[in-house]
Coordinates of C-alpha atoms and ligand atoms in Angstrom, one line a residue:
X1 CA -2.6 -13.2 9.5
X2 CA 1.0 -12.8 8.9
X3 CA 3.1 -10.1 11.3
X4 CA 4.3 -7.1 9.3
X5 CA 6.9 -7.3 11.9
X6 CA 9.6 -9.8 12.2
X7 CA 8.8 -10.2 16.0
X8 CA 6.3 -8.4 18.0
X9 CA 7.5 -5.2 18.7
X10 CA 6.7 -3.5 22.4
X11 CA 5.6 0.2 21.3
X12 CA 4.9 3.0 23.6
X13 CA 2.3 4.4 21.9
X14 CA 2.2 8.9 23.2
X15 CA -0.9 10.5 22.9
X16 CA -1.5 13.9 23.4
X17 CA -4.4 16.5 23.7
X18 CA -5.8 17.1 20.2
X19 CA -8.6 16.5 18.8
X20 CA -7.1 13.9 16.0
X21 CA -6.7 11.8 19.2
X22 CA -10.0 10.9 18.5
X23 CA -8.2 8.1 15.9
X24 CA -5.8 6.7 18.1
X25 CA -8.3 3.4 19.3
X26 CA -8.1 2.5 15.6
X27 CA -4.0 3.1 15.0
X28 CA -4.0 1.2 18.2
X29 CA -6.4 -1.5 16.9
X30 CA -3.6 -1.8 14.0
X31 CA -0.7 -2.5 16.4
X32 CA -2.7 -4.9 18.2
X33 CA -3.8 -7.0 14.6
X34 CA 0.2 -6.7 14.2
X35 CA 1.0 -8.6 17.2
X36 CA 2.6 -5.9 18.9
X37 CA 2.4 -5.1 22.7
X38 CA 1.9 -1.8 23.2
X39 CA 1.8 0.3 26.1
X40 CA -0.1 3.8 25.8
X41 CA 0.6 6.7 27.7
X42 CA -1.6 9.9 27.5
X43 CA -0.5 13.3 28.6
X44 CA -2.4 14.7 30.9
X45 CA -4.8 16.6 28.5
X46 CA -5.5 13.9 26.0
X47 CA -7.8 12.7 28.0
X48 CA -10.4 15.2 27.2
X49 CA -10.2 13.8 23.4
X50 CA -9.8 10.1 24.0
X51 CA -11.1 8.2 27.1
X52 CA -8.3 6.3 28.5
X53 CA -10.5 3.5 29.6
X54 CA -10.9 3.0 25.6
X55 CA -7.1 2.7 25.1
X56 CA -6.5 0.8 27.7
X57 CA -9.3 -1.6 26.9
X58 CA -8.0 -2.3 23.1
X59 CA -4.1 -2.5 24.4
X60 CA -4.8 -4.8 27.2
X61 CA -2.9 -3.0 29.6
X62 CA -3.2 0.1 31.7
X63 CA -2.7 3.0 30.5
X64 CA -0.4 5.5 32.1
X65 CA -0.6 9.2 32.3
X66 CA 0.9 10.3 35.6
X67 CA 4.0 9.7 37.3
X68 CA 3.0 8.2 40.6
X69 CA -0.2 6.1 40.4
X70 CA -3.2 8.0 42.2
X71 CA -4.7 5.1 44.0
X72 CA -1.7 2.7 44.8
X73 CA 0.8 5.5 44.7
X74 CA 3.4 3.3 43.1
X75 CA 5.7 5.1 40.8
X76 CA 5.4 4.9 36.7
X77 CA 9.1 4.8 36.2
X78 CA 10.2 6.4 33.0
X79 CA 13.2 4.6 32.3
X80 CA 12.3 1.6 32.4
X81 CA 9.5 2.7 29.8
X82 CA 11.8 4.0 27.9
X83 CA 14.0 1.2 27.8
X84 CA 11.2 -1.2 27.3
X85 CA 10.0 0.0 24.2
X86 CA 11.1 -0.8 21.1
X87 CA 9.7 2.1 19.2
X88 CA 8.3 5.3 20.6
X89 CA 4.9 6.7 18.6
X90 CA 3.8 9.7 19.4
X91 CA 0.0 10.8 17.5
X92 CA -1.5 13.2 17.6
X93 CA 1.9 15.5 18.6
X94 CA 0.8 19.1 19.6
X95 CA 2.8 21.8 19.2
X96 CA 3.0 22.2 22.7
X97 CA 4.3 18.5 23.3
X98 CA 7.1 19.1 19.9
X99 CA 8.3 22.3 21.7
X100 CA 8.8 20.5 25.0
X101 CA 10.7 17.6 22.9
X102 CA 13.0 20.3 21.2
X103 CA 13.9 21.9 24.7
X104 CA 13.9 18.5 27.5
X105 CA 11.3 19.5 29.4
X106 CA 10.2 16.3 31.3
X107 CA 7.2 17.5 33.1
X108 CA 5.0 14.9 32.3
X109 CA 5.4 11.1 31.7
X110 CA 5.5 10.8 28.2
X111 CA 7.9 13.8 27.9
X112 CA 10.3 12.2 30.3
X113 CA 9.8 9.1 28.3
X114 CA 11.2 10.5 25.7
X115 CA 14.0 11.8 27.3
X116 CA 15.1 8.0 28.6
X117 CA 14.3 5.8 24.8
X118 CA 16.7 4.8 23.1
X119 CA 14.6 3.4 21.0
X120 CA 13.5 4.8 17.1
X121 CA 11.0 7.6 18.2
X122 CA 8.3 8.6 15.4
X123 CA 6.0 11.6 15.7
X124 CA 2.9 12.7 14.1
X125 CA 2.2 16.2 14.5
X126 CA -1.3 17.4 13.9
X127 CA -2.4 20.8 14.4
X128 CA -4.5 23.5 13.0
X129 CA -2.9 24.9 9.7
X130 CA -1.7 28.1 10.6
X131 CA 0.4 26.5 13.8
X132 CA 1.4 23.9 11.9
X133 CA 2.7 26.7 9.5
X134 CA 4.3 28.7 12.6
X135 CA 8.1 29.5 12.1
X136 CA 8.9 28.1 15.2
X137 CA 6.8 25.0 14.9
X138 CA 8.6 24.6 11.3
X139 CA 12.0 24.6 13.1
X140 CA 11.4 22.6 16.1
X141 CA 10.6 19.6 13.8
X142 CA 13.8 20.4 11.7
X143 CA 15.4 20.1 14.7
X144 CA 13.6 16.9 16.5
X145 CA 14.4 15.4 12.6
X146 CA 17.8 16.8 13.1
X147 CA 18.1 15.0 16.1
X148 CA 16.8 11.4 14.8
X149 CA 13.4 11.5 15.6
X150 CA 11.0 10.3 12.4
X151 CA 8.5 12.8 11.4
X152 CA 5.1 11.7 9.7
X153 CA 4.1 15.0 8.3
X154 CA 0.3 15.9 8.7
X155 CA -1.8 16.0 5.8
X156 CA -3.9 18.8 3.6
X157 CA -7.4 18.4 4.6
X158 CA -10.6 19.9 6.2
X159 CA -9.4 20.6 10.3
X160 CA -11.2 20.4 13.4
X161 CA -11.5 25.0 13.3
X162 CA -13.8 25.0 9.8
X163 CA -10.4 26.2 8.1
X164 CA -8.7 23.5 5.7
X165 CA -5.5 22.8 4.9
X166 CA -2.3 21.1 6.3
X167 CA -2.2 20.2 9.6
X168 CA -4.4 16.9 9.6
X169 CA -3.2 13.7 11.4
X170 CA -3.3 11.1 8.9
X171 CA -5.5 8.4 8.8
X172 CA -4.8 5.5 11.0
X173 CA -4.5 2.9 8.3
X174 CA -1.0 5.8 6.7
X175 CA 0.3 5.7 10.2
X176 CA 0.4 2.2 10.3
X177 CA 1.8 2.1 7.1
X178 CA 4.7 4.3 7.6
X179 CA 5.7 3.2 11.0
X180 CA 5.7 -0.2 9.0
X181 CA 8.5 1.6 6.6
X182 CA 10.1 3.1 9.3
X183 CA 11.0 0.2 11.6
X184 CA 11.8 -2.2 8.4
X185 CA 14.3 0.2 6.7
X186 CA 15.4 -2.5 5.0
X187 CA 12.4 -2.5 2.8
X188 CA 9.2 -3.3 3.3
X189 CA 8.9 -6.5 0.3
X190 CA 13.1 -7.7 1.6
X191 CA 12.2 -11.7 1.4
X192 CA 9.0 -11.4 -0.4
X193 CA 8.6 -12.3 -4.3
X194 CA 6.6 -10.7 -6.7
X195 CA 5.2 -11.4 -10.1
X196 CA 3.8 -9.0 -12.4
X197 CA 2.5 -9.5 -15.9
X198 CA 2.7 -6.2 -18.6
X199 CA 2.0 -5.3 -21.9
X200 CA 0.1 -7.1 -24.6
X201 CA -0.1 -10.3 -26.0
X202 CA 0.1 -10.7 -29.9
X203 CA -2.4 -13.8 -31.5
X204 CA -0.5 -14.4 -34.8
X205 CA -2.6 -15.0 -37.9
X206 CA 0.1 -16.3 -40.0
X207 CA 4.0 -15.6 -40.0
X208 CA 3.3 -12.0 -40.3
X209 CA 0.3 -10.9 -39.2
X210 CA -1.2 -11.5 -35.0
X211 CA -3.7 -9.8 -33.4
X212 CA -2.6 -7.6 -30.6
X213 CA -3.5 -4.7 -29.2
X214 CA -2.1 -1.4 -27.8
X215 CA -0.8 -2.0 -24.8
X216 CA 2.7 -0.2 -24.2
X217 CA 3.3 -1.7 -21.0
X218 CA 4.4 1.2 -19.0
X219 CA 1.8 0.5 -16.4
X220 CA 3.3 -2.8 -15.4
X221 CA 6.7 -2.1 -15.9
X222 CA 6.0 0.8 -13.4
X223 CA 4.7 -1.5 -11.4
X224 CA 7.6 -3.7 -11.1
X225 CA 10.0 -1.1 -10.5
X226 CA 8.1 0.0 -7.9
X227 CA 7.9 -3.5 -6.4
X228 CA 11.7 -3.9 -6.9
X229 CA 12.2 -0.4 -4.9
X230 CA 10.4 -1.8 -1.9
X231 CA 12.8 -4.5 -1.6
X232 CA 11.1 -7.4 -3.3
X233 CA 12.7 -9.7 -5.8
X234 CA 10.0 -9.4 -8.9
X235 CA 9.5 -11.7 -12.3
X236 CA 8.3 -9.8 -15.1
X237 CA 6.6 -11.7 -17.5
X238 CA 6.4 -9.1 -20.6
X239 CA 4.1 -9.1 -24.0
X240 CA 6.1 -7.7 -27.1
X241 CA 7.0 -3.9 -25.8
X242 CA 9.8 -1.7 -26.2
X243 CA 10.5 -1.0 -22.8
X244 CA 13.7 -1.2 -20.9
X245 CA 13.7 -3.6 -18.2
X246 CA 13.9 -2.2 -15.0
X247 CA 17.0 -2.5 -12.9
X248 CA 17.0 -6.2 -11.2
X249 CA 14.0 -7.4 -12.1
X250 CA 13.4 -10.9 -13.9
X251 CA 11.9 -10.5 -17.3
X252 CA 10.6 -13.2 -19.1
X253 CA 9.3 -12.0 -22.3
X254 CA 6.8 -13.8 -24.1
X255 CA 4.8 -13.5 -27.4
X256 CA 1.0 -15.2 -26.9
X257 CA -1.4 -15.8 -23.7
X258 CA -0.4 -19.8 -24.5
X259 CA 3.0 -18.1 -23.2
X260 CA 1.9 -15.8 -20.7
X261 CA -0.2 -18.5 -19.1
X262 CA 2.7 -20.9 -18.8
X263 CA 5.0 -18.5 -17.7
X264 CA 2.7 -16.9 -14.9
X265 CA 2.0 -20.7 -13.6
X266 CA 5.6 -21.8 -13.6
X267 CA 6.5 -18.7 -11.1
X268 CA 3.2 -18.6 -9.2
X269 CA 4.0 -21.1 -6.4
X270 CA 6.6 -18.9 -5.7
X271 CA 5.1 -15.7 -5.6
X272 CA 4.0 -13.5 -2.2
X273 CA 1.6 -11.5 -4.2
X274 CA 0.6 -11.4 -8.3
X275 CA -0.4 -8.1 -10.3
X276 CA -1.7 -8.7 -13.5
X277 CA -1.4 -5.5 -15.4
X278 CA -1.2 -7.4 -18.8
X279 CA -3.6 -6.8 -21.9
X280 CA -4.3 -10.4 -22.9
X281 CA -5.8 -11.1 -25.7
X282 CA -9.3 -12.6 -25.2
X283 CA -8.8 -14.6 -28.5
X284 CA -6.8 -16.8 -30.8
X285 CA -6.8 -17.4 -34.4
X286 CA -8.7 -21.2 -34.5
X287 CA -6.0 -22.2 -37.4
X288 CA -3.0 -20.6 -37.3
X289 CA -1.8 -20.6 -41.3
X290 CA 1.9 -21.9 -41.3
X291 CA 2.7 -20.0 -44.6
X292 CA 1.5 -16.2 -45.2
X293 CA -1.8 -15.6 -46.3
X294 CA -2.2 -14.4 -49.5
X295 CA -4.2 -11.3 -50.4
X296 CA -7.7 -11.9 -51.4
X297 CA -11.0 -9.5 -51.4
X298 CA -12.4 -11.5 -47.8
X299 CA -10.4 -12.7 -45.2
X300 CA -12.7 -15.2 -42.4
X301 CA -11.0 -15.8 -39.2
X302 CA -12.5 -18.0 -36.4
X303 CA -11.5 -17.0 -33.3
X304 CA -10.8 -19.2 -30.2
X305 CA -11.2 -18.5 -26.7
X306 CA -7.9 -18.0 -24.9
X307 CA -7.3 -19.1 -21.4
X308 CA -8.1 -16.4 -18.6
X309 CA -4.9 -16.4 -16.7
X310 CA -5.7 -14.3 -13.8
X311 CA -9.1 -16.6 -13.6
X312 CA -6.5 -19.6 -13.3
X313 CA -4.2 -18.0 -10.9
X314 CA -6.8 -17.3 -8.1
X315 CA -8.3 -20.7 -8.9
X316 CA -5.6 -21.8 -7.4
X317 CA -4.3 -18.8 -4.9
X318 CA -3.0 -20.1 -1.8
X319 CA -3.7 -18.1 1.7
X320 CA -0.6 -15.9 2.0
X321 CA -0.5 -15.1 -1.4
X322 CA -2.2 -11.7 -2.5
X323 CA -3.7 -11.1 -6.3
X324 CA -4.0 -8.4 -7.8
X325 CA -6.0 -7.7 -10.9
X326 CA -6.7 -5.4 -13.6
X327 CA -9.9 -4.2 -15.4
X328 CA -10.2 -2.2 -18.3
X329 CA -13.1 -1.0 -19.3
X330 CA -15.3 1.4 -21.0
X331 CA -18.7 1.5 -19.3
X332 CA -19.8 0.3 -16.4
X333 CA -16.2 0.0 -15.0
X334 CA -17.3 -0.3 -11.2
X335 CA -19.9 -2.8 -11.8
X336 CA -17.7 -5.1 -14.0
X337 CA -14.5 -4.3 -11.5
X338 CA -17.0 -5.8 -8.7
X339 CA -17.6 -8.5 -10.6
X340 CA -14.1 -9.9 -11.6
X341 CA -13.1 -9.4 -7.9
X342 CA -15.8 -12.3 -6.9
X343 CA -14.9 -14.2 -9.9
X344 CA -11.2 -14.1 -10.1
X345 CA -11.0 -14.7 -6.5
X346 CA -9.1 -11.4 -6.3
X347 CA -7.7 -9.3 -3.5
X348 CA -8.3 -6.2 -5.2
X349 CA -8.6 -4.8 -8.8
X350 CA -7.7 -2.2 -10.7
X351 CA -9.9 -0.3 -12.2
X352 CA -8.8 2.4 -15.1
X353 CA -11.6 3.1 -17.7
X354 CA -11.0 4.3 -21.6
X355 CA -13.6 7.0 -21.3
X356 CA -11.3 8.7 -19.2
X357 CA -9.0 10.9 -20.8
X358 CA -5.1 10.6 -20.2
X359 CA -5.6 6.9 -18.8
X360 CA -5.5 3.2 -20.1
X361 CA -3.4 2.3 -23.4
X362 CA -0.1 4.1 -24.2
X363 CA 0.0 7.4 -21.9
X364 CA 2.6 8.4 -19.6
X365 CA -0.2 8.9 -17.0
X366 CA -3.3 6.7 -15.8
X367 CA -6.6 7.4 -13.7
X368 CA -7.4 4.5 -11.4
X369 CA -10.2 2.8 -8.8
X370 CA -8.6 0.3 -6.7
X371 CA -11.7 -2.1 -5.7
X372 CA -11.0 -5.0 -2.3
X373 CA -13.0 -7.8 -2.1
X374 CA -15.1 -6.2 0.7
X375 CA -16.4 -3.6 -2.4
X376 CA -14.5 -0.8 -0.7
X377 CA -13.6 1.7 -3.3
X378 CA -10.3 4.3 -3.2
X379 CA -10.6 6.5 -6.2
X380 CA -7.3 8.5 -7.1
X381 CA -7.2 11.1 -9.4
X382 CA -5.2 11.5 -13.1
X383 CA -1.4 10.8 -12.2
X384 CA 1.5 9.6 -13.6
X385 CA 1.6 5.6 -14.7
X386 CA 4.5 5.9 -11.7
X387 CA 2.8 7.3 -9.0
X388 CA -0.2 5.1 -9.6
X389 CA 2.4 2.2 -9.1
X390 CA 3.8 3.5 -6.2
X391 CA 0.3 3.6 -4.8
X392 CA -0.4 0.2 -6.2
X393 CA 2.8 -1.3 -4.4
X394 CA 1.5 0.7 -1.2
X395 CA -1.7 -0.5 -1.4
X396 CA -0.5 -4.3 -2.0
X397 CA 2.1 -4.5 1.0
X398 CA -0.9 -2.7 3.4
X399 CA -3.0 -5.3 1.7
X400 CA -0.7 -8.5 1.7
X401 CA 0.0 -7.9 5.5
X402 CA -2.7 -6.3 7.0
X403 CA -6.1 -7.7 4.8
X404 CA -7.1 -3.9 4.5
X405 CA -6.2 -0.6 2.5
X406 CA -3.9 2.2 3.9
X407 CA -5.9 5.4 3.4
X408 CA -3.8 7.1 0.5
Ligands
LIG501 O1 0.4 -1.1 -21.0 P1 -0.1 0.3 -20.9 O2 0.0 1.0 -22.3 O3 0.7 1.1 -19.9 O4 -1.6 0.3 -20.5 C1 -2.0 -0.2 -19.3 C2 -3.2 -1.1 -19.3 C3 -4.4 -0.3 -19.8 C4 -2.9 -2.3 -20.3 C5 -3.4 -1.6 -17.9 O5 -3.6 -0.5 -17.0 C6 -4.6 -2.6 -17.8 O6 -5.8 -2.2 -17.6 N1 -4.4 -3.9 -17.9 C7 -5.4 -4.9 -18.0 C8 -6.1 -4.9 -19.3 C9 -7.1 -6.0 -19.5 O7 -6.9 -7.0 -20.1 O8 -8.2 -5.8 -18.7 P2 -9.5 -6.9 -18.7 O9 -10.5 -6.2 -17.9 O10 -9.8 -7.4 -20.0 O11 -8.9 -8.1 -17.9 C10 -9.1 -8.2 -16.5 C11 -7.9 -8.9 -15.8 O12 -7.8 -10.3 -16.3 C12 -6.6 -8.3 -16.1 O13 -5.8 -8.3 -15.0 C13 -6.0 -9.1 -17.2 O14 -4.5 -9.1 -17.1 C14 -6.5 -10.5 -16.9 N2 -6.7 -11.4 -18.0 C15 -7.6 -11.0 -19.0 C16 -7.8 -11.9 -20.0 C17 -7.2 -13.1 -20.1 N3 -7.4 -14.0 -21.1 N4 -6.3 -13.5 -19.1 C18 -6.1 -12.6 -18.1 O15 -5.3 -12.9 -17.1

């Protein structure tokens, strides 16, 4: 599995007494997959959430809550933890263990830990909503953001009291994902290439007639700004649209599938991961006239098979490289999604369906499953053709380093 790191990092990984502690073993789990060595330290109260025997099991190492150990009485020196580390994680963060942060008080050893890294320090606070709504909880994370210290705000969701709303740690597969953005600020995809197909592709007839169909590619060109924002260099091969090409991106334009095809295998040795979000036409004209047809009261075409790019592409996929597909459908959309997953020898699809209304063909918005190989399923709601894209690229980088969807 490739690192999402550049080298394995050495985290301190803070836990604290909430109940969202109860997701740290699988964040952890995360860190581990990554390569990094991490050293967890509980404050004294988190223990009643998460049994440090767990932590210390999955980070191969002891972990540390006290300053002095209890049974060899050896002392858990702070500083050198905090010089150690390379990056400082704090999940769940109380609002007890943010206040303590905004004022230096050091009386226990993650707290003074804090007070000796130097090192990029990220927190996740998680609380019950109306603390997490409390004036002075608001300003002590101004202030620790003030200060440098990376905030991953808690999300809107059902909370430990019956109540709902924000205050939930995020799931551990998001935490992963933004200390991933955090500690690459350079961009997540810098290095990486990308190739993304849009629009449609027109099957001429005769000089002035094809069959198309109404594909305006705005979901792939969002796509490939998207991929271009997170630091990848992208190719976009393009069907006939009229569509500006995003800032530094590679367009290649074509007019058929014979063209798409080519183009798609001439940059796909190249490419770290593949989205197809082109319409291609399923068809060809059999005998393409060379002069126009003339009018007459019956027209017979015969209609050709054309090659199934996507089909060839992970025919051929090699292990690093992560593909992507598209499905549109009108019925049945899981089921067939499923299907050209298995077939296609995809990572994961995406699934938007014409019976939906606002999504597919032409809008400015979209309404998509996104399907893995494993058959697990991440429905989003109707959104703009850009934030499905930004949630595409998410999913893709969590996909193309980790083998497993961020929960977003
Ligand atoms: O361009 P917009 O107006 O923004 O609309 C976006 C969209 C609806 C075109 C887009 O969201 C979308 O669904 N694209 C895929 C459309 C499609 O062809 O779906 P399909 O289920 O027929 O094909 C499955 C996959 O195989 C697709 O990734 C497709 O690109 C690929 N394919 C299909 C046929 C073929 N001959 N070669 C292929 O590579």
């Amino acid at each position: 599995m490739p690192t999402p790191v550049n080298k394995p990092l050495k985290i301190i990984l803070g836990v604290t007494g909430g109940i969202a502690a109860y997701k740290i073993p699988l964040l952890l789990r995360l860190f581990k997959k990554s390569g990094a060595d991490v050293q967890v330290i509980m404050t004294p109260s988190a223990g009643r959430f998460v049994t440090a025997e767990t932590l210390s099991v999955l980070s191969e190492k002891t972990v540390l809550t006290e300053f002095f150990n209890p049974s060899t009485g050896s002392w858990n020196n702070h500083v050198e933890l905090g010089l150690w580390a390379d990056a400082l994680f704090i999940a769940p963060a109380t609002a007890t263990t943010i206040g303590k942060m905004v004022h230096g008080i050091a009386d226990n050893l993650l707290l003074a830990t804090y007070l000796s890294a130097r090192c990029p320090v990220i927190i996740a606070p998680a609380m019950d909503l109306d603390m997490y709504a409390h004036d002075s909880v608001t300003e002590n994370l101004h202030t620790l953001e003030s200060r440098g210290v990376h905030i991953i705000p808690a999300e809107d969701g059902p909370l430990a009291s019956g109540l709902a709303g924000p205050g939930r740690l995020p799931e551990p597969e998001t935490l992963f994902a933004e200390f991933l953005k955090i500690m690459n600020p350079e961009l997540p995809l810098k290095g990486k290439h990308v190739l993304v197909t849009a629009g449609p592709t027109y099957e001429p007839i005769d000089p002035v007639r094809f069959i198309g169909n109404h594909s305006s590619g705005k979901m792939g060109f969002a796509i490939a700004e998207a991929f271009k924002k997170a630091g990848a260099s992208v190719t976009l091969v393009s069907g006939p649209v009229s569509l500006k090409t995003p800032k530094e991106v590679n367009r290649i334009n074509v007019i058929t599938a014979e063209q798409m095809r080519e183009a798609c295998l001439n940059e796909r040795d190249k490419a770290d991961i593949i989205v197809m979000a082109a319409a291609v036409a399923d068809f060809k004209v059999e005998n393409q006239a060379d002069l126009k047809i003339k009018k007459s009261s019956h027209l017979t075409l015969s209609l050709i098979k054309n090659p199934d790019i996507l089909q060839e592409l992970g025919n051929v996929k090699s292990t690093n490289q992560t593909l992507i597909g598209f499905a549109l459908e009108s019925h049945d959309g899981l089921e067939y999604a499923k299907e050209k997953i298995t077939r296609k020898n995809l990572d994961f699809i995406v699934l938007n369906s014409l019976a939906d209304e606002g999504a597919g063909f032409g809008h400015d918005t979209n309404k998509v499953n996104l399907i893995d190989k494993a058959k697990n399923v991440r429905e989003y709601p109707l959104l703009s053709k850009k934030a499905v894209a930004d949630i595409v690229v998410k999913q893709a980088i969590q996909y193309h380093f980790s083998g497993i969807f961020a929960d977003i």
